[in-house]
CSV table of N, CA and C and ligand atoms in Angstrom, one decimal:
chain,number,residue,atom,x,y,z
A,1,MET,N,71.0,-59.8,-40.1
A,1,MET,CA,70.2,-59.5,-41.3
A,1,MET,C,69.0,-60.5,-41.5
A,2,THR,N,67.9,-60.0,-41.8
A,2,THR,CA,66.7,-60.8,-42.1
A,2,THR,C,66.9,-61.5,-43.5
A,3,ILE,N,66.4,-62.8,-43.6
A,3,ILE,CA,66.6,-63.5,-44.9
A,3,ILE,C,65.5,-62.9,-45.7
A,4,ALA,N,65.9,-62.5,-46.9
A,4,ALA,CA,64.9,-61.9,-47.9
A,4,ALA,C,63.7,-62.8,-48.1
A,5,SER,N,63.9,-64.1,-48.1
A,5,SER,CA,62.7,-65.0,-48.5
A,5,SER,C,61.7,-65.0,-47.4
A,6,ALA,N,62.1,-64.6,-46.2
A,6,ALA,CA,61.2,-64.6,-45.0
A,6,ALA,C,60.3,-63.3,-45.1
A,7,LEU,N,60.6,-62.4,-46.0
A,7,LEU,CA,59.8,-61.3,-46.1
A,7,LEU,C,58.7,-61.4,-47.1
A,8,THR,N,57.5,-60.8,-46.8
A,8,THR,CA,56.4,-61.0,-47.6
A,8,THR,C,55.8,-59.5,-47.7
A,9,ILE,N,54.7,-59.6,-48.4
A,9,ILE,CA,53.9,-58.4,-48.7
A,9,ILE,C,53.3,-57.9,-47.4
A,10,GLU,N,53.2,-58.7,-46.4
A,10,GLU,CA,52.8,-58.3,-45.1
A,10,GLU,C,53.9,-57.8,-44.1
A,11,SER,N,55.2,-57.8,-44.5
A,11,SER,CA,56.2,-57.6,-43.5
A,11,SER,C,56.0,-56.1,-43.1
A,12,PRO,N,56.6,-55.8,-41.9
A,12,PRO,CA,56.3,-54.4,-41.4
A,12,PRO,C,57.2,-53.4,-42.0
A,13,VAL,N,56.7,-52.2,-42.2
A,13,VAL,CA,57.3,-51.1,-42.7
A,13,VAL,C,57.2,-49.9,-41.8
A,14,LEU,N,58.4,-49.2,-41.4
A,14,LEU,CA,58.3,-48.1,-40.6
A,14,LEU,C,57.8,-46.8,-41.5
A,15,VAL,N,56.8,-46.2,-41.0
A,15,VAL,CA,56.3,-44.9,-41.6
A,15,VAL,C,56.8,-43.7,-40.9
A,16,LEU,N,57.6,-42.9,-41.6
A,16,LEU,CA,58.0,-41.6,-40.9
A,16,LEU,C,57.1,-40.4,-41.4
A,17,ASN,N,56.9,-39.6,-40.4
A,17,ASN,CA,56.2,-38.4,-40.7
A,17,ASN,C,57.0,-37.6,-41.6
A,18,GLN,N,56.4,-36.5,-42.2
A,18,GLN,CA,57.2,-35.6,-43.2
A,18,GLN,C,58.5,-35.1,-42.5
A,19,ASN,N,58.5,-34.9,-41.1
A,19,ASN,CA,59.6,-34.5,-40.4
A,19,ASN,C,60.6,-35.5,-39.9
A,20,TYR,N,60.4,-36.7,-40.5
A,20,TYR,CA,61.3,-37.9,-40.2
A,20,TYR,C,61.0,-38.6,-38.8
A,21,GLN,N,60.0,-38.0,-38.1
A,21,GLN,CA,59.7,-38.8,-36.9
A,21,GLN,C,58.9,-40.0,-37.1
A,22,PRO,N,59.2,-41.1,-36.4
A,22,PRO,CA,58.4,-42.3,-36.5
A,22,PRO,C,56.9,-42.0,-36.2
A,23,LEU,N,56.1,-42.5,-37.2
A,23,LEU,CA,54.7,-42.3,-37.0
A,23,LEU,C,53.9,-43.6,-36.8
A,24,ASN,N,54.1,-44.6,-37.6
A,24,ASN,CA,53.5,-45.9,-37.3
A,24,ASN,C,54.2,-47.0,-38.1
A,25,ILE,N,53.5,-48.1,-38.0
A,25,ILE,CA,54.1,-49.3,-38.8
A,25,ILE,C,52.9,-49.8,-39.7
A,26,CYS,N,53.3,-50.0,-40.9
A,26,CYS,CA,52.3,-50.6,-41.8
A,26,CYS,C,52.9,-51.8,-42.5
A,27,SER,N,52.2,-52.3,-43.5
A,27,SER,CA,52.6,-53.5,-44.2
A,27,SER,C,53.3,-53.0,-45.5
A,28,VAL,N,54.1,-53.9,-46.0
A,28,VAL,CA,54.8,-53.6,-47.3
A,28,VAL,C,53.7,-53.3,-48.3
A,29,ARG,N,52.6,-54.0,-48.3
A,29,ARG,CA,51.5,-53.8,-49.2
A,29,ARG,C,51.0,-52.4,-49.1
A,30,ARG,N,50.8,-51.9,-48.0
A,30,ARG,CA,50.2,-50.6,-47.7
A,30,ARG,C,51.3,-49.4,-48.1
A,31,ALA,N,52.5,-49.8,-47.8
A,31,ALA,CA,53.7,-48.8,-48.2
A,31,ALA,C,53.8,-48.7,-49.7
A,32,ILE,N,53.6,-49.8,-50.4
A,32,ILE,CA,53.7,-49.7,-51.9
A,32,ILE,C,52.4,-48.9,-52.4
A,33,VAL,N,51.3,-49.1,-51.8
A,33,VAL,CA,50.2,-48.2,-52.2
A,33,VAL,C,50.4,-46.7,-52.0
A,34,LEU,N,51.0,-46.4,-50.8
A,34,LEU,CA,51.3,-45.0,-50.4
A,34,LEU,C,52.2,-44.4,-51.4
A,35,MET,N,53.3,-45.2,-51.8
A,35,MET,CA,54.4,-44.7,-52.7
A,35,MET,C,53.7,-44.6,-54.0
A,36,GLY,N,53.0,-45.5,-54.5
A,36,GLY,CA,52.4,-45.5,-55.8
A,36,GLY,C,51.4,-44.4,-56.0
A,37,GLY,N,50.7,-43.9,-54.9
A,37,GLY,CA,49.9,-42.9,-54.9
A,37,GLY,C,50.5,-41.5,-54.7
A,38,GLY,N,51.8,-41.5,-54.7
A,38,GLY,CA,52.6,-40.3,-54.5
A,38,GLY,C,52.5,-39.7,-53.0
A,39,LYS,N,52.1,-40.5,-52.1
A,39,LYS,CA,51.9,-40.0,-50.8
A,39,LYS,C,53.1,-40.2,-49.9
A,40,ALA,N,54.0,-41.1,-50.4
A,40,ALA,CA,55.2,-41.3,-49.5
A,40,ALA,C,56.3,-41.7,-50.5
A,41,GLU,N,57.5,-41.6,-49.9
A,41,GLU,CA,58.7,-41.9,-50.7
A,41,GLU,C,59.5,-43.0,-50.0
A,42,LEU,N,60.3,-43.7,-50.7
A,42,LEU,CA,61.1,-44.7,-50.2
A,42,LEU,C,62.3,-44.1,-49.5
A,43,ILE,N,62.6,-44.4,-48.2
A,43,ILE,CA,63.7,-43.9,-47.5
A,43,ILE,C,64.8,-45.1,-47.4
A,44,VAL,N,64.4,-46.2,-47.0
A,44,VAL,CA,65.3,-47.3,-46.9
A,44,VAL,C,64.6,-48.6,-47.6
A,45,ASN,N,65.5,-49.1,-48.5
A,45,ASN,CA,65.0,-50.4,-49.1
A,45,ASN,C,65.6,-51.6,-48.5
A,46,GLY,N,66.8,-51.9,-48.8
A,46,GLY,CA,67.5,-52.9,-48.1
A,46,GLY,C,66.9,-54.3,-48.1
A,47,ARG,N,65.9,-54.4,-48.8
A,47,ARG,CA,65.2,-55.7,-48.8
A,47,ARG,C,65.0,-56.4,-50.1
A,48,GLY,N,65.6,-55.7,-51.1
A,48,GLY,CA,65.4,-56.3,-52.5
A,48,GLY,C,64.2,-55.9,-53.1
A,49,GLU,N,63.7,-56.7,-54.0
A,49,GLU,CA,62.4,-56.3,-54.8
A,49,GLU,C,61.4,-57.4,-54.6
A,50,ILE,N,60.2,-56.8,-54.8
A,50,ILE,CA,59.0,-57.7,-54.8
A,50,ILE,C,58.4,-57.7,-56.1
A,51,ARG,N,58.0,-58.9,-56.8
A,51,ARG,CA,57.6,-58.9,-58.1
A,51,ARG,C,56.2,-59.3,-58.2
A,52,SER,N,55.4,-58.5,-59.1
A,52,SER,CA,54.1,-58.9,-59.5
A,52,SER,C,54.3,-59.5,-60.9
A,53,SER,N,53.3,-59.8,-61.5
A,53,SER,CA,53.4,-60.5,-62.9
A,53,SER,C,54.3,-59.8,-63.8
A,54,HIS,N,54.2,-58.4,-63.9
A,54,HIS,CA,54.9,-57.8,-64.9
A,54,HIS,C,55.7,-56.5,-64.3
A,55,LYS,N,55.7,-56.4,-63.1
A,55,LYS,CA,56.4,-55.3,-62.5
A,55,LYS,C,57.2,-55.7,-61.3
A,56,ALA,N,58.3,-54.8,-61.0
A,56,ALA,CA,59.1,-55.1,-59.8
A,56,ALA,C,59.0,-53.8,-59.0
A,57,PHE,N,58.8,-54.0,-57.6
A,57,PHE,CA,58.8,-52.9,-56.7
A,57,PHE,C,59.9,-53.1,-55.7
A,58,PRO,N,60.5,-51.9,-55.2
A,58,PRO,CA,61.4,-52.0,-54.2
A,58,PRO,C,60.7,-52.5,-53.0
A,59,MET,N,61.3,-53.3,-52.2
A,59,MET,CA,60.7,-53.8,-50.9
A,59,MET,C,61.1,-52.9,-49.8
A,60,PRO,N,60.1,-52.0,-49.5
A,60,PRO,CA,60.5,-50.9,-48.6
A,60,PRO,C,60.7,-51.4,-47.1
A,61,SER,N,61.5,-50.8,-46.4
A,61,SER,CA,61.7,-51.0,-44.9
A,61,SER,C,61.3,-49.8,-44.2
A,62,VAL,N,61.6,-48.6,-44.8
A,62,VAL,CA,61.2,-47.3,-44.1
A,62,VAL,C,60.7,-46.5,-45.3
A,63,VAL,N,59.5,-45.8,-45.0
A,63,VAL,CA,59.0,-44.8,-46.1
A,63,VAL,C,58.7,-43.5,-45.2
A,64,ARG,N,58.7,-42.5,-46.0
A,64,ARG,CA,58.4,-41.2,-45.4
A,64,ARG,C,57.2,-40.5,-46.1
A,65,LEU,N,56.3,-40.0,-45.3
A,65,LEU,CA,55.1,-39.4,-45.9
A,65,LEU,C,55.5,-38.0,-46.5
A,66,HIS,N,54.8,-37.6,-47.5
A,66,HIS,CA,55.1,-36.3,-48.1
A,66,HIS,C,54.3,-35.1,-47.4
A,67,TYR,N,53.5,-35.6,-46.4
A,67,TYR,CA,52.7,-34.5,-45.7
A,67,TYR,C,52.8,-34.9,-44.2
A,68,MET,N,52.4,-33.8,-43.5
A,68,MET,CA,52.6,-34.0,-42.0
A,68,MET,C,51.3,-34.4,-41.4
A,69,VAL,N,51.5,-35.5,-40.5
A,69,VAL,CA,50.3,-36.0,-39.8
A,69,VAL,C,50.4,-35.6,-38.4
A,70,LYS,N,49.3,-34.9,-38.0
A,70,LYS,CA,49.3,-34.6,-36.5
A,70,LYS,C,48.8,-35.8,-35.7
A,71,LYS,N,49.6,-36.2,-34.8
A,71,LYS,CA,49.2,-37.4,-34.1
A,71,LYS,C,48.3,-37.1,-32.9
A,72,PRO,N,47.2,-37.9,-32.9
A,72,PRO,CA,46.3,-37.6,-31.8
A,72,PRO,C,47.0,-38.1,-30.5
A,73,MET,N,47.0,-37.4,-29.4
A,73,MET,CA,47.6,-37.8,-28.2
A,73,MET,C,46.7,-38.8,-27.5
A,74,VAL,N,46.9,-40.0,-27.7
A,74,VAL,CA,46.1,-41.1,-27.0
A,74,VAL,C,46.5,-41.2,-25.5
A,75,GLU,N,45.5,-41.2,-24.7
A,75,GLU,CA,45.9,-41.3,-23.3
A,75,GLU,C,46.1,-42.8,-22.9
A,76,ARG,N,47.0,-43.1,-22.1
A,76,ARG,CA,47.5,-44.3,-21.7
A,76,ARG,C,46.3,-45.1,-21.0
A,77,ARG,N,46.1,-46.3,-21.4
A,77,ARG,CA,45.1,-47.1,-20.7
A,77,ARG,C,45.6,-47.5,-19.4
A,78,LEU,N,44.7,-47.5,-18.4
A,78,LEU,CA,45.1,-47.9,-17.1
A,78,LEU,C,45.1,-49.4,-16.9
A,79,SER,N,46.4,-49.9,-16.7
A,79,SER,CA,46.5,-51.4,-16.4
A,79,SER,C,47.5,-51.5,-15.2
A,80,ARG,N,47.5,-52.8,-14.7
A,80,ARG,CA,48.5,-52.9,-13.6
A,80,ARG,C,49.9,-52.6,-14.0
A,81,GLN,N,50.3,-53.2,-15.1
A,81,GLN,CA,51.6,-53.0,-15.5
A,81,GLN,C,51.9,-51.5,-15.8
A,82,ALA,N,51.0,-50.8,-16.5
A,82,ALA,CA,51.2,-49.4,-16.8
A,82,ALA,C,51.3,-48.6,-15.6
A,83,LEU,N,50.5,-48.9,-14.6
A,83,LEU,CA,50.5,-48.2,-13.2
A,83,LEU,C,51.8,-48.4,-12.6
A,84,PHE,N,52.3,-49.7,-12.5
A,84,PHE,CA,53.6,-49.9,-11.8
A,84,PHE,C,54.8,-49.2,-12.5
A,85,TYR,N,54.7,-49.1,-13.8
A,85,TYR,CA,55.6,-48.3,-14.6
A,85,TYR,C,55.6,-46.9,-14.3
A,86,ARG,N,54.4,-46.4,-14.2
A,86,ARG,CA,54.2,-44.9,-13.8
A,86,ARG,C,54.9,-44.7,-12.5
A,87,ASP,N,54.7,-45.5,-11.5
A,87,ASP,CA,55.2,-45.4,-10.2
A,87,ASP,C,56.6,-45.9,-10.0
A,88,ASN,N,57.3,-46.3,-11.2
A,88,ASN,CA,58.7,-46.7,-11.1
A,88,ASN,C,58.9,-47.9,-10.2
A,89,PHE,N,57.8,-48.8,-10.2
A,89,PHE,CA,57.9,-50.0,-9.3
A,89,PHE,C,58.3,-49.7,-7.8
A,90,THR,N,57.7,-48.7,-7.3
A,90,THR,CA,57.9,-48.2,-6.1
A,90,THR,C,56.6,-48.0,-5.2
A,91,CYS,N,56.6,-48.5,-4.0
A,91,CYS,CA,55.3,-48.3,-3.2
A,91,CYS,C,55.2,-46.8,-3.0
A,92,GLN,N,54.0,-46.2,-3.3
A,92,GLN,CA,53.8,-44.9,-3.2
A,92,GLN,C,53.5,-44.4,-1.7
A,93,TYR,N,53.5,-45.3,-0.8
A,93,TYR,CA,53.4,-44.9,0.6
A,93,TYR,C,54.8,-45.0,1.4
A,94,CYS,N,55.4,-46.1,1.3
A,94,CYS,CA,56.6,-46.2,2.1
A,94,CYS,C,57.9,-46.0,1.3
A,95,GLY,N,57.7,-45.9,-0.1
A,95,GLY,CA,58.9,-45.6,-1.0
A,95,GLY,C,59.8,-46.7,-1.2
A,96,ILE,N,59.4,-47.9,-0.9
A,96,ILE,CA,60.3,-49.1,-1.1
A,96,ILE,C,60.0,-49.6,-2.6
A,97,PRO,N,61.2,-49.8,-3.3
A,97,PRO,CA,61.1,-50.3,-4.6
A,97,PRO,C,60.9,-51.8,-4.5
A,98,THR,N,59.9,-52.3,-5.2
A,98,THR,CA,59.6,-53.8,-5.2
A,98,THR,C,58.8,-54.2,-6.4
A,99,LYS,N,58.9,-55.5,-6.8
A,99,LYS,CA,58.2,-56.0,-7.9
A,99,LYS,C,56.9,-56.5,-7.4
A,100,LYS,N,56.8,-56.7,-6.0
A,100,LYS,CA,55.5,-57.3,-5.4
A,100,LYS,C,54.6,-56.2,-5.1
A,101,LEU,N,53.9,-55.6,-6.1
A,101,LEU,CA,53.1,-54.5,-5.8
A,101,LEU,C,51.6,-54.9,-6.0
A,102,THR,N,50.8,-54.1,-5.4
A,102,THR,CA,49.3,-54.2,-5.6
A,102,THR,C,48.8,-52.9,-6.0
A,103,ILE,N,47.7,-52.8,-6.5
A,103,ILE,CA,47.0,-51.6,-6.8
A,103,ILE,C,46.2,-51.1,-5.6
A,104,ASP,N,46.5,-49.9,-5.2
A,104,ASP,CA,45.7,-49.3,-4.1
A,104,ASP,C,44.8,-48.1,-4.7
A,105,HIS,N,43.6,-48.2,-4.3
A,105,HIS,CA,42.6,-47.2,-4.6
A,105,HIS,C,42.6,-46.2,-3.5
A,106,ILE,N,43.0,-45.0,-3.8
A,106,ILE,CA,43.3,-44.0,-2.7
A,106,ILE,C,42.0,-43.9,-1.9
A,107,ILE,N,40.9,-43.5,-2.6
A,107,ILE,CA,39.6,-43.5,-2.0
A,107,ILE,C,39.1,-45.0,-2.3
A,108,PRO,N,39.0,-45.8,-1.4
A,108,PRO,CA,38.6,-47.2,-1.7
A,108,PRO,C,37.4,-47.4,-2.5
A,109,ARG,N,37.5,-48.4,-3.4
A,109,ARG,CA,36.4,-48.8,-4.3
A,109,ARG,C,35.1,-49.1,-3.5
A,110,SER,N,35.3,-49.6,-2.3
A,110,SER,CA,34.0,-49.8,-1.5
A,110,SER,C,33.3,-48.6,-1.1
A,111,ARG,N,34.1,-47.5,-1.3
A,111,ARG,CA,33.5,-46.2,-0.9
A,111,ARG,C,33.4,-45.3,-2.1
A,112,ASN,N,33.1,-46.0,-3.3
A,112,ASN,CA,32.9,-45.4,-4.6
A,112,ASN,C,34.2,-44.7,-5.2
A,113,GLY,N,35.3,-45.1,-4.7
A,113,GLY,CA,36.5,-44.6,-5.3
A,113,GLY,C,36.6,-45.1,-6.8
A,114,LYS,N,37.0,-44.1,-7.7
A,114,LYS,CA,37.0,-44.5,-9.1
A,114,LYS,C,38.3,-45.3,-9.5
A,115,HIS,N,38.2,-46.1,-10.5
A,115,HIS,CA,39.4,-46.7,-11.1
A,115,HIS,C,40.0,-45.9,-12.2
A,116,ILE,N,40.6,-44.8,-11.8
A,116,ILE,CA,41.2,-43.9,-12.7
A,116,ILE,C,42.6,-43.5,-12.2
A,117,TRP,N,43.4,-43.0,-13.2
A,117,TRP,CA,44.9,-42.8,-12.8
A,117,TRP,C,45.0,-41.9,-11.6
A,118,GLU,N,44.1,-41.0,-11.4
A,118,GLU,CA,44.3,-40.1,-10.3
A,118,GLU,C,43.8,-40.7,-8.9
A,119,ASN,N,43.2,-41.8,-9.0
A,119,ASN,CA,42.9,-42.4,-7.7
A,119,ASN,C,43.5,-43.8,-7.5
A,120,VAL,N,44.5,-44.1,-8.3
A,120,VAL,CA,45.3,-45.4,-8.0
A,120,VAL,C,46.8,-45.1,-7.8
A,121,VAL,N,47.4,-45.9,-6.9
A,121,VAL,CA,48.8,-46.0,-6.8
A,121,VAL,C,49.3,-47.3,-6.6
A,122,SER,N,50.6,-47.6,-6.8
A,122,SER,CA,51.2,-48.8,-6.6
A,122,SER,C,51.5,-48.8,-5.0
A,123,ALA,N,51.2,-50.0,-4.4
A,123,ALA,CA,51.4,-50.1,-3.0
A,123,ALA,C,52.1,-51.4,-2.7
A,124,CYS,N,52.9,-51.5,-1.8
A,124,CYS,CA,53.5,-52.8,-1.4
A,124,CYS,C,52.4,-53.6,-0.5
A,125,MET,N,52.6,-54.8,-0.3
A,125,MET,CA,51.6,-55.6,0.4
A,125,MET,C,51.4,-55.1,1.8
A,126,THR,N,52.5,-54.8,2.5
A,126,THR,CA,52.4,-54.3,3.9
A,126,THR,C,51.5,-53.0,3.9
A,127,CYS,N,51.9,-52.0,3.0
A,127,CYS,CA,51.1,-50.7,3.1
A,127,CYS,C,49.7,-50.8,2.7
A,128,ASN,N,49.5,-51.8,1.7
A,128,ASN,CA,48.1,-52.0,1.2
A,128,ASN,C,47.2,-52.6,2.4
A,129,HIS,N,47.9,-53.5,3.1
A,129,HIS,CA,47.3,-54.2,4.2
A,129,HIS,C,46.9,-53.2,5.3
A,130,GLN,N,48.0,-52.3,5.6
A,130,GLN,CA,47.8,-51.4,6.6
A,130,GLN,C,46.7,-50.3,6.4
A,131,LYS,N,46.7,-49.9,5.1
A,131,LYS,CA,45.7,-48.9,4.7
A,131,LYS,C,44.3,-49.4,4.7
A,132,ALA,N,44.2,-50.6,4.2
A,132,ALA,CA,42.8,-51.4,4.1
A,132,ALA,C,41.8,-50.5,3.5
A,133,GLU,N,40.6,-50.4,4.0
A,133,GLU,CA,39.5,-49.8,3.4
A,133,GLU,C,39.5,-48.3,3.9
A,134,ARG,N,40.6,-47.7,4.0
A,134,ARG,CA,40.5,-46.3,4.6
A,134,ARG,C,41.2,-45.3,3.5
A,135,THR,N,40.9,-44.1,3.8
A,135,THR,CA,41.6,-43.0,2.9
A,135,THR,C,43.0,-42.9,3.5
A,136,PRO,N,44.0,-42.3,2.8
A,136,PRO,CA,45.3,-42.1,3.5
A,136,PRO,C,45.2,-41.3,4.7
A,137,LYS,N,44.3,-40.3,4.7
A,137,LYS,CA,44.2,-39.4,5.8
A,137,LYS,C,43.7,-40.3,7.1
A,138,GLU,N,42.7,-41.0,6.9
A,138,GLU,CA,42.2,-41.9,8.0
A,138,GLU,C,43.2,-42.8,8.5
A,139,ALA,N,44.1,-43.4,7.5
A,139,ALA,CA,45.1,-44.3,7.9
A,139,ALA,C,46.3,-43.6,8.4
A,140,GLN,N,46.4,-42.3,8.3
A,140,GLN,CA,47.6,-41.4,8.6
A,140,GLN,C,48.8,-42.0,7.7
A,141,MET,N,48.5,-42.2,6.5
A,141,MET,CA,49.6,-42.5,5.6
A,141,MET,C,49.7,-41.4,4.5
A,142,HIS,N,51.0,-41.2,4.0
A,142,HIS,CA,51.2,-40.1,3.0
A,142,HIS,C,51.6,-40.7,1.8
A,143,LEU,N,51.1,-40.1,0.6
A,143,LEU,CA,51.6,-40.5,-0.7
A,143,LEU,C,52.8,-39.6,-1.0
A,144,LEU,N,53.7,-40.3,-1.7
A,144,LEU,CA,55.0,-39.7,-2.1
A,144,LEU,C,54.7,-38.5,-3.1
A,145,LYS,N,53.8,-38.7,-3.9
A,145,LYS,CA,53.3,-37.6,-4.8
A,145,LYS,C,51.9,-37.8,-5.2
A,146,THR,N,51.3,-36.8,-5.8
A,146,THR,CA,49.9,-36.8,-6.3
A,146,THR,C,49.8,-37.6,-7.5
A,147,PRO,N,49.0,-38.6,-7.6
A,147,PRO,CA,49.0,-39.4,-8.8
A,147,PRO,C,48.3,-38.7,-10.0
A,148,ALA,N,48.8,-38.9,-11.1
A,148,ALA,CA,48.2,-38.4,-12.3
A,148,ALA,C,48.4,-39.3,-13.5
A,149,ALA,N,47.6,-39.2,-14.6
A,149,ALA,CA,47.8,-40.0,-15.7
A,149,ALA,C,49.2,-39.7,-16.3
A,150,PRO,N,49.8,-40.8,-16.8
A,150,PRO,CA,51.2,-40.6,-17.4
A,150,PRO,C,51.0,-39.7,-18.7
A,151,LYS,N,52.0,-39.0,-19.0
A,151,LYS,CA,52.0,-38.2,-20.2
A,151,LYS,C,51.9,-39.1,-21.5
A,152,PRO,N,51.1,-38.7,-22.4
A,152,PRO,CA,51.1,-39.5,-23.7
A,152,PRO,C,52.5,-39.6,-24.3
A,153,ASN,N,52.8,-40.7,-24.7
A,153,ASN,CA,54.1,-40.9,-25.3
A,153,ASN,C,53.9,-41.3,-26.9
A,154,PRO,N,54.5,-40.4,-27.7
A,154,PRO,CA,54.2,-40.6,-29.1
A,154,PRO,C,54.9,-42.0,-29.6
A,155,TYR,N,55.8,-42.5,-28.9
A,155,TYR,CA,56.4,-43.7,-29.4
A,155,TYR,C,55.8,-45.0,-28.7
A,156,TYR,N,54.7,-44.8,-28.1
A,156,TYR,CA,54.1,-45.9,-27.4
A,156,TYR,C,53.9,-47.1,-28.3
A,157,ILE,N,53.6,-46.9,-29.6
A,157,ILE,CA,53.3,-48.0,-30.5
A,157,ILE,C,54.5,-49.0,-30.7
A,158,PHE,N,55.7,-48.5,-30.3
A,158,PHE,CA,56.9,-49.3,-30.5
A,158,PHE,C,57.2,-50.2,-29.3
A,159,TYR,N,56.5,-49.9,-28.2
A,159,TYR,CA,56.9,-50.5,-27.0
A,159,TYR,C,56.9,-52.0,-27.0
A,160,HIS,N,56.0,-52.7,-27.6
A,160,HIS,CA,55.9,-54.1,-27.7
A,160,HIS,C,56.2,-54.7,-29.0
A,161,ARG,N,56.8,-53.8,-30.0
A,161,ARG,CA,57.2,-54.3,-31.2
A,161,ARG,C,58.6,-54.7,-31.4
A,162,LYS,N,58.9,-55.5,-32.3
A,162,LYS,CA,60.3,-55.8,-32.7
A,162,LYS,C,60.8,-54.6,-33.6
A,163,ILE,N,61.9,-54.0,-33.2
A,163,ILE,CA,62.4,-53.0,-33.9
A,163,ILE,C,63.3,-53.6,-35.1
A,164,GLU,N,63.0,-53.4,-36.3
A,164,GLU,CA,63.9,-54.0,-37.4
A,164,GLU,C,65.1,-53.3,-37.4
A,165,GLU,N,66.2,-53.9,-37.8
A,165,GLU,CA,67.5,-53.3,-37.9
A,165,GLU,C,67.5,-52.0,-38.7
A,166,GLU,N,66.9,-52.0,-39.9
A,166,GLU,CA,66.9,-50.9,-40.7
A,166,GLU,C,66.1,-49.6,-40.1
A,167,TRP,N,65.4,-49.9,-39.1
A,167,TRP,CA,64.6,-48.8,-38.6
A,167,TRP,C,65.4,-48.0,-37.5
A,168,SER,N,66.4,-48.6,-37.0
A,168,SER,CA,67.2,-48.0,-35.8
A,168,SER,C,67.6,-46.7,-36.0
A,169,PRO,N,68.1,-46.2,-37.1
A,169,PRO,CA,68.5,-44.7,-37.2
A,169,PRO,C,67.4,-43.8,-36.9
A,170,PHE,N,66.1,-44.3,-37.1
A,170,PHE,CA,64.9,-43.4,-36.9
A,170,PHE,C,64.2,-43.4,-35.6
A,171,ILE,N,64.8,-44.4,-34.7
A,171,ILE,CA,64.1,-44.6,-33.4
A,171,ILE,C,65.0,-44.0,-32.4
A,172,PRO,N,64.6,-43.0,-31.8
A,172,PRO,CA,65.5,-42.2,-30.8
A,172,PRO,C,66.2,-42.9,-29.9
A,173,TRP,N,65.7,-44.0,-29.2
A,173,TRP,CA,66.4,-44.7,-28.1
A,173,TRP,C,67.3,-45.8,-28.7
A,174,LYS,N,67.3,-46.0,-30.0
A,174,LYS,CA,68.1,-47.0,-30.7
A,174,LYS,C,69.4,-46.4,-31.3
A,175,ASN,N,69.4,-45.0,-31.2
A,175,ASN,CA,70.6,-44.4,-31.8
A,175,ASN,C,71.9,-44.5,-31.0
B,1,ZN,ZN1,54.8,-49.7,1.1
């Protein structure tokens, strides 16, 4: 359990969409404004009260919107780590799983190959060295699969966040 005194007006609150799907994370301050404006309801308190000079508010941990928000499908930004995750930490040429990966540009950058999801794969040191500044065809190397951008994940916002205990029932992989 979190100690109540450690909670502030800036503590994180899980915001659920109208259909109870996790939507985003906001501050207690923002959640109180949403509830006060009739835009959201309290789902889980569990944190006691927060007092202003003449009023007491429940300290929300989870709130739910009274309306449906359509999430924009944000495309995943290309980074080393995101690429290795996409390729399951496996060299896309020889199929060996390893943590010692490099980024291979299928059409080499020296030949105007773009730095986009469709033109990059994870490659082990050996394969990257062997392929060098050539296309897979020239190097007679074969890709395990055609690279593509990973599918947008609506729960991406939670990947690097601490999941509060009271949020767990609403987070699919925490159930
Ligand atoms: Zn390899």
